[in-house]
mmCIF file of C-alpha atoms in Angstrom:
data_model
loop_
_atom_site.group_PDB
_atom_site.id
_atom_site.type_symbol
_atom_site.label_atom_id
_atom_site.label_comp_id
_atom_site.label_asym_id
_atom_site.label_seq_id
_atom_site.Cartn_x
_atom_site.Cartn_y
_atom_site.Cartn_z
ATOM 1 C CA MET A 1 131.741 8.466 79.197
ATOM 2 C CA LYS A 2 129.728 7.883 82.381
ATOM 3 C CA TYR A 3 127.816 4.739 81.434
ATOM 4 C CA ILE A 4 128.583 1.526 79.600
ATOM 5 C CA ASP A 5 125.782 -0.505 78.089
ATOM 6 C CA ILE A 6 127.596 -3.825 78.226
ATOM 7 C CA HIS A 7 125.287 -5.687 75.832
ATOM 8 C CA SER A 8 123.625 -4.243 72.759
ATOM 9 C CA HIS A 9 122.912 -5.371 69.216
ATOM 10 C CA LEU A 10 123.656 -2.215 67.246
ATOM 11 C CA ASN A 11 124.720 -4.636 64.509
ATOM 12 C CA ASP A 12 121.052 -5.644 64.135
ATOM 13 C CA LYS A 13 119.252 -4.753 60.902
ATOM 14 C CA ARG A 14 116.749 -2.677 62.898
ATOM 15 C CA PHE A 15 119.462 -0.036 63.294
ATOM 16 C CA GLU A 16 120.521 0.071 59.645
ATOM 17 C CA GLU A 17 118.490 3.115 58.627
ATOM 18 C CA ASP A 18 119.276 5.480 61.502
ATOM 19 C CA LEU A 19 122.397 4.212 63.274
ATOM 20 C CA PRO A 20 124.127 7.644 63.117
ATOM 21 C CA LEU A 21 121.211 9.195 65.020
ATOM 22 C CA VAL A 22 121.221 6.358 67.559
ATOM 23 C CA LEU A 23 124.919 6.969 68.156
ATOM 24 C CA LEU A 24 124.329 10.710 68.536
ATOM 25 C CA ARG A 25 121.751 10.043 71.253
ATOM 26 C CA MET A 26 124.090 7.524 72.877
ATOM 27 C CA ARG A 27 126.893 10.074 73.056
ATOM 28 C CA ALA A 28 124.610 12.859 74.237
ATOM 29 C CA ALA A 29 123.722 10.592 77.163
ATOM 30 C CA HIS A 30 127.449 9.889 77.822
ATOM 31 C CA VAL A 31 127.011 6.185 77.070
ATOM 32 C CA ALA A 32 129.406 3.746 75.407
ATOM 33 C CA SER A 33 128.437 0.236 74.365
ATOM 34 C CA ILE A 34 129.656 -3.305 73.825
ATOM 35 C CA VAL A 35 128.097 -4.685 70.639
ATOM 36 C CA VAL A 36 127.530 -8.416 70.763
ATOM 37 C CA GLY A 37 127.975 -11.055 68.089
ATOM 38 C CA THR A 38 125.508 -13.924 67.777
ATOM 39 C CA ASP A 39 126.873 -15.652 64.663
ATOM 40 C CA LYS A 40 129.759 -15.181 62.246
ATOM 41 C CA ALA A 41 128.172 -12.380 60.218
ATOM 42 C CA MET A 42 126.967 -10.466 63.287
ATOM 43 C CA SER A 43 130.352 -10.904 64.967
ATOM 44 C CA LEU A 44 132.122 -9.440 61.949
ATOM 45 C CA ARG A 45 129.637 -6.564 61.927
ATOM 46 C CA ALA A 46 130.302 -5.931 65.635
ATOM 47 C CA ILE A 47 134.035 -5.768 64.935
ATOM 48 C CA ALA A 48 133.470 -3.371 62.042
ATOM 49 C CA LEU A 49 131.478 -1.030 64.289
ATOM 50 C CA ALA A 50 134.158 -1.208 66.981
ATOM 51 C CA GLU A 51 136.849 -0.377 64.439
ATOM 52 C CA GLU A 52 134.866 2.641 63.272
ATOM 53 C CA HIS A 53 133.823 4.042 66.669
ATOM 54 C CA SER A 54 136.085 4.481 69.697
ATOM 55 C CA ASP A 55 133.141 4.235 72.128
ATOM 56 C CA ILE A 56 132.053 0.823 70.834
ATOM 57 C CA TRP A 57 133.684 -2.526 71.574
ATOM 58 C CA ALA A 58 132.782 -5.965 70.247
ATOM 59 C CA THR A 59 132.246 -9.500 71.441
ATOM 60 C CA ILE A 60 132.190 -12.441 69.044
ATOM 61 C CA GLY A 61 130.397 -15.747 69.344
ATOM 62 C CA VAL A 62 127.524 -18.063 68.505
ATOM 63 C CA HIS A 63 124.150 -17.712 70.225
ATOM 64 C CA PRO A 64 122.835 -21.101 71.417
ATOM 65 C CA THR A 65 119.531 -21.034 69.527
ATOM 66 C CA ASP A 66 119.518 -18.339 66.829
ATOM 67 C CA ASP A 67 120.528 -20.841 64.152
ATOM 68 C CA PRO A 68 120.704 -24.492 65.262
ATOM 69 C CA LEU A 69 122.215 -25.408 61.895
ATOM 70 C CA GLU A 70 125.201 -23.049 62.056
ATOM 71 C CA THR A 71 128.500 -24.907 62.167
ATOM 72 C CA TYR A 72 131.035 -23.534 64.637
ATOM 73 C CA ASP A 73 133.952 -22.313 62.531
ATOM 74 C CA GLU A 74 136.720 -22.588 65.091
ATOM 75 C CA ALA A 75 139.442 -21.053 62.924
ATOM 76 C CA ALA A 76 137.316 -18.024 62.040
ATOM 77 C CA TYR A 77 136.259 -17.356 65.634
ATOM 78 C CA CYS A 78 139.797 -17.820 66.908
ATOM 79 C CA LYS A 79 141.000 -15.187 64.444
ATOM 80 C CA MET A 80 138.214 -12.772 65.412
ATOM 81 C CA ALA A 81 138.819 -13.361 69.129
ATOM 82 C CA LYS A 82 142.360 -12.008 68.828
ATOM 83 C CA HIS A 83 141.212 -8.692 67.350
ATOM 84 C CA PRO A 84 142.200 -5.813 69.688
ATOM 85 C CA ARG A 85 138.662 -4.360 69.671
ATOM 86 C CA VAL A 86 137.126 -7.665 70.763
ATOM 87 C CA VAL A 87 136.668 -7.655 74.534
ATOM 88 C CA GLY A 88 134.786 -10.903 75.088
ATOM 89 C CA ILE A 89 133.455 -14.174 73.704
ATOM 90 C CA GLY A 90 129.725 -14.528 73.196
ATOM 91 C CA GLU A 91 126.960 -14.277 73.441
ATOM 92 C CA CYS A 92 127.180 -17.961 74.058
ATOM 93 C CA GLY A 93 125.519 -20.289 76.497
ATOM 94 C CA ILE A 94 122.479 -22.504 76.922
ATOM 95 C CA ASP A 95 118.804 -21.763 76.227
ATOM 96 C CA TYR A 96 116.117 -24.335 77.034
ATOM 97 C CA PHE A 97 113.207 -21.887 77.081
ATOM 98 C CA ARG A 98 111.702 -22.895 73.742
ATOM 99 C CA LEU A 99 112.893 -26.481 73.291
ATOM 100 C CA GLU A 100 109.404 -27.970 73.154
ATOM 101 C CA ASP A 101 108.126 -25.248 70.810
ATOM 102 C CA ASP A 102 111.151 -25.662 68.553
ATOM 103 C CA ARG A 103 110.555 -29.391 68.318
ATOM 104 C CA ALA A 104 106.860 -28.871 67.549
ATOM 105 C CA ARG A 105 107.749 -26.398 64.779
ATOM 106 C CA GLY A 106 110.351 -28.679 63.270
ATOM 107 C CA ARG A 107 113.349 -26.465 64.073
ATOM 108 C CA ILE A 108 114.861 -29.362 66.024
ATOM 109 C CA GLU A 109 114.182 -33.086 65.940
ATOM 110 C CA ASN A 110 115.197 -34.206 69.419
ATOM 111 C CA MET A 111 115.317 -32.124 72.605
ATOM 112 C CA ASP A 112 118.078 -34.182 74.243
ATOM 113 C CA ALA A 113 120.227 -33.952 71.130
ATOM 114 C CA GLU A 114 119.639 -30.197 70.985
ATOM 115 C CA ALA A 115 120.646 -29.806 74.638
ATOM 116 C CA ASP A 116 123.823 -31.772 73.924
ATOM 117 C CA ARG A 117 124.538 -29.563 70.890
ATOM 118 C CA GLN A 118 124.166 -26.391 72.930
ATOM 119 C CA GLN A 119 126.385 -27.699 75.724
ATOM 120 C CA GLU A 120 129.126 -28.689 73.289
ATOM 121 C CA LEU A 121 128.905 -25.332 71.490
ATOM 122 C CA PHE A 122 129.172 -23.454 74.783
ATOM 123 C CA THR A 123 132.098 -25.597 75.927
ATOM 124 C CA ARG A 124 134.031 -24.882 72.738
ATOM 125 C CA GLN A 125 133.503 -21.140 73.152
ATOM 126 C CA MET A 126 134.551 -21.357 76.796
ATOM 127 C CA ASP A 127 137.736 -23.072 75.605
ATOM 128 C CA LEU A 128 138.290 -20.209 73.155
ATOM 129 C CA ALA A 129 137.749 -17.581 75.851
ATOM 130 C CA ALA A 130 140.321 -19.289 78.057
ATOM 131 C CA ALA A 131 142.784 -19.561 75.176
ATOM 132 C CA VAL A 132 142.670 -15.821 74.435
ATOM 133 C CA ASP A 133 142.107 -14.858 78.102
ATOM 134 C CA LYS A 134 138.963 -12.835 77.445
ATOM 135 C CA PRO A 135 135.691 -12.922 79.426
ATOM 136 C CA LEU A 136 132.591 -14.821 78.413
ATOM 137 C CA MET A 137 129.334 -13.044 77.616
ATOM 138 C CA ILE A 138 126.940 -15.763 78.750
ATOM 139 C CA HIS A 139 123.365 -16.275 77.586
ATOM 140 C CA GLY A 140 121.305 -18.443 79.911
ATOM 141 C CA ARG A 141 117.562 -18.993 79.636
ATOM 142 C CA PRO A 142 115.992 -21.835 81.594
ATOM 143 C CA GLU A 143 112.797 -23.692 80.885
ATOM 144 C CA LYS A 144 109.818 -22.091 82.653
ATOM 145 C CA GLY A 145 109.724 -22.973 86.342
ATOM 146 C CA SER A 146 113.276 -24.287 86.269
ATOM 147 C CA MET A 147 116.894 -23.207 86.592
ATOM 148 C CA ASP A 148 118.083 -26.003 84.275
ATOM 149 C CA ALA A 149 120.033 -23.908 81.760
ATOM 150 C CA TYR A 150 121.941 -22.125 84.524
ATOM 151 C CA GLU A 151 122.674 -25.422 86.261
ATOM 152 C CA ASP A 152 124.194 -26.855 83.084
ATOM 153 C CA ILE A 153 126.153 -23.642 82.449
ATOM 154 C CA LEU A 154 127.553 -23.751 85.977
ATOM 155 C CA HIS A 155 128.579 -27.382 85.552
ATOM 156 C CA ILE A 156 130.495 -26.555 82.363
ATOM 157 C CA LEU A 157 132.114 -23.484 83.931
ATOM 158 C CA LYS A 158 133.230 -25.429 86.999
ATOM 159 C CA ASN A 159 134.891 -28.008 84.773
ATOM 160 C CA GLY A 160 136.463 -25.160 82.830
ATOM 161 C CA GLN A 161 137.877 -23.509 85.934
ATOM 162 C CA GLU A 162 139.375 -26.831 86.986
ATOM 163 C CA ARG A 163 141.200 -26.965 83.639
ATOM 164 C CA TYR A 164 141.967 -23.296 83.025
ATOM 165 C CA GLY A 165 141.744 -21.594 86.414
ATOM 166 C CA GLY A 166 141.066 -17.858 86.372
ATOM 167 C CA ARG A 167 140.966 -17.681 82.581
ATOM 168 C CA VAL A 168 137.354 -18.896 82.749
ATOM 169 C CA LYS A 169 135.578 -15.691 83.750
ATOM 170 C CA GLY A 170 132.948 -13.264 82.553
ATOM 171 C CA ASN A 171 129.387 -12.023 82.836
ATOM 172 C CA VAL A 172 125.954 -13.633 82.808
ATOM 173 C CA HIS A 173 123.896 -11.348 80.613
ATOM 174 C CA PHE A 174 120.178 -10.569 81.190
ATOM 175 C CA PHE A 175 120.237 -12.518 84.450
ATOM 176 C CA VAL A 176 116.893 -14.102 85.388
ATOM 177 C CA GLY A 177 118.075 -16.547 88.037
ATOM 178 C CA ASP A 178 117.387 -16.674 91.761
ATOM 179 C CA THR A 179 119.686 -15.995 94.706
ATOM 180 C CA ILE A 180 120.810 -19.638 94.870
ATOM 181 C CA ILE A 181 122.018 -19.528 91.272
ATOM 182 C CA ALA A 182 123.466 -16.035 91.738
ATOM 183 C CA LYS A 183 125.554 -17.211 94.699
ATOM 184 C CA GLN A 184 127.103 -19.977 92.616
ATOM 185 C CA PHE A 185 128.102 -17.537 89.880
ATOM 186 C CA LEU A 186 129.459 -15.096 92.469
ATOM 187 C CA ASP A 187 131.479 -17.842 94.141
ATOM 188 C CA MET A 188 133.139 -18.475 90.774
ATOM 189 C CA GLY A 189 133.931 -14.783 90.280
ATOM 190 C CA PHE A 190 131.315 -14.079 87.611
ATOM 191 C CA THR A 191 129.290 -10.893 87.317
ATOM 192 C CA MET A 192 125.634 -10.535 86.321
ATOM 193 C CA SER A 193 123.890 -7.882 84.245
ATOM 194 C CA PHE A 194 120.338 -6.568 84.304
ATOM 195 C CA THR A 195 118.155 -4.899 81.699
ATOM 196 C CA GLY A 196 115.321 -2.390 81.530
ATOM 197 C CA VAL A 197 112.979 -5.086 82.835
ATOM 198 C CA LEU A 198 113.868 -3.665 86.266
ATOM 199 C CA THR A 199 111.904 -0.522 85.384
ATOM 200 C CA PHE A 200 108.545 -2.270 84.968
ATOM 201 C CA SER A 201 108.765 -5.557 86.872
ATOM 202 C CA HIS A 202 109.650 -6.391 90.466
ATOM 203 C CA ASP A 203 110.422 -10.042 89.708
ATOM 204 C CA TYR A 204 114.167 -9.506 90.094
ATOM 205 C CA ASP A 205 114.284 -7.039 92.990
ATOM 206 C CA GLU A 206 115.265 -9.712 95.515
ATOM 207 C CA VAL A 207 118.158 -11.127 93.517
ATOM 208 C CA LEU A 208 119.335 -7.634 92.544
ATOM 209 C CA LYS A 209 119.495 -6.674 96.220
ATOM 210 C CA TYR A 210 121.408 -9.884 96.940
ATOM 211 C CA ILE A 211 124.150 -9.356 94.345
ATOM 212 C CA PRO A 212 126.874 -6.919 95.515
ATOM 213 C CA LEU A 213 127.080 -3.709 93.514
ATOM 214 C CA GLY A 214 130.656 -4.589 92.571
ATOM 215 C CA SER A 215 129.412 -7.680 90.727
ATOM 216 C CA LEU A 216 126.731 -5.938 88.660
ATOM 217 C CA HIS A 217 126.440 -4.494 85.170
ATOM 218 C CA VAL A 218 123.637 -2.792 83.268
ATOM 219 C CA GLU A 219 122.683 -3.446 79.663
ATOM 220 C CA THR A 220 119.958 -2.662 77.176
ATOM 221 C CA ASP A 221 119.994 -5.810 75.007
ATOM 222 C CA ALA A 222 118.879 -3.296 72.361
ATOM 223 C CA PRO A 223 116.797 -3.418 70.233
ATOM 224 C CA TYR A 224 114.896 -5.634 72.703
ATOM 225 C CA VAL A 225 113.142 -4.996 76.074
ATOM 226 C CA ALA A 226 112.970 -1.202 76.128
ATOM 227 C CA PRO A 227 112.615 0.180 79.657
ATOM 228 C CA ALA A 228 109.823 2.352 80.968
ATOM 229 C CA PRO A 229 108.970 4.954 79.675
ATOM 230 C CA TYR A 230 109.939 3.576 76.245
ATOM 231 C CA ARG A 231 108.137 0.227 76.392
ATOM 232 C CA GLY A 232 106.885 -0.988 73.047
ATOM 233 C CA LYS A 233 109.546 0.979 71.179
ATOM 234 C CA ARG A 234 112.896 -0.114 69.824
ATOM 235 C CA ASN A 235 115.465 -0.061 72.603
ATOM 236 C CA GLU A 236 118.830 1.698 72.233
ATOM 237 C CA PRO A 237 121.965 2.301 74.346
ATOM 238 C CA ALA A 238 120.935 5.788 75.537
ATOM 239 C CA TYR A 239 118.094 4.176 77.465
ATOM 240 C CA VAL A 240 120.506 2.334 79.768
ATOM 241 C CA LEU A 241 120.262 5.334 82.095
ATOM 242 C CA GLU A 242 116.773 4.164 83.072
ATOM 243 C CA THR A 243 118.204 0.850 84.245
ATOM 244 C CA VAL A 244 120.936 2.596 86.218
ATOM 245 C CA ARG A 245 118.261 4.630 88.002
ATOM 246 C CA ALA A 246 116.289 1.467 88.736
ATOM 247 C CA VAL A 247 119.351 -0.250 90.223
ATOM 248 C CA ALA A 248 119.985 2.728 92.509
ATOM 249 C CA GLU A 249 116.356 2.843 93.629
ATOM 250 C CA ILE A 250 115.964 -0.898 94.228
ATOM 251 C CA LYS A 251 119.271 -1.233 96.085
ATOM 252 C CA GLY A 252 118.796 2.033 97.984
ATOM 253 C CA ILE A 253 122.227 3.367 97.012
ATOM 254 C CA ASP A 254 123.082 6.907 95.916
ATOM 255 C CA SER A 255 122.798 7.160 92.135
ATOM 256 C CA GLU A 256 126.259 8.696 91.710
ATOM 257 C CA ILE A 257 127.854 5.825 93.615
ATOM 258 C CA VAL A 258 125.927 3.347 91.474
ATOM 259 C CA THR A 259 126.944 5.124 88.263
ATOM 260 C CA GLU A 260 130.629 5.249 89.197
ATOM 261 C CA THR A 261 130.730 1.641 90.403
ATOM 262 C CA LEU A 262 128.982 0.252 87.333
ATOM 263 C CA LEU A 263 131.431 2.099 85.094
ATOM 264 C CA GLU A 264 134.411 0.702 86.978
ATOM 265 C CA ASN A 265 132.909 -2.799 86.923
ATOM 266 C CA ALA A 266 132.617 -2.746 83.138
ATOM 267 C CA LYS A 267 136.128 -1.390 82.696
ATOM 268 C CA ARG A 268 137.529 -4.059 85.013
ATOM 269 C CA ILE A 269 135.739 -7.109 83.618
ATOM 270 C CA PHE A 270 136.105 -6.228 79.934
ATOM 271 C CA CYS A 271 139.495 -4.462 80.195
ATOM 272 C CA LEU A 272 138.151 -1.296 78.548
#
């Protein structure tokens, strides 16, 4: 194992028909993966995959917007969180990107009430992460032209660290913030991960250069956002190598050093 894709959705239905082949390609590329839960069913599926495959680990949690009607089953998530193959809590967090669209489509009735719901849901999962002393896998997506979701996440995390100290820790997945937001996460000891977007967009070059290599991870978020040269296709863990190459190129650091450091980062943060 040379690479760890710290955030994939191999539990997604889009992998049902050919998962064995996807795993063969993953192993041929010397990649292991953390499979992420987004609700109860997907969390249980992530655990099942981690039980079956030694190069897969699981996180369990409730995504902020996938199903606004899902009730947080604290007892069930607490039980899952204690499973030895579960290495984190999430993906959980705050997502304001589509609040207006969701209201217009009738998915939510009130944007303020929805923001409050997401904040409470994230807080409860932060409490769980602290209780079991496992890192958070944080989803943050601000409204366009804003950093609002990150600002609210940071506020909740700061309150959490005041209560729980170093047990509030983890990674901000698919980071799309600026250097100001990145500094605040770094000051709290959090890491940030980047996707294949680095291979076809320069929007995040500045913040990637700003974040120390020791505070970075790479991920695919498969089956989403396939990197160049696979754009438009279903993403998969083997493609994380393209993101590793992009990190090395953008930061101007030898690729072997980048590869080794990213591997150690993942092992350290997720206790792999």
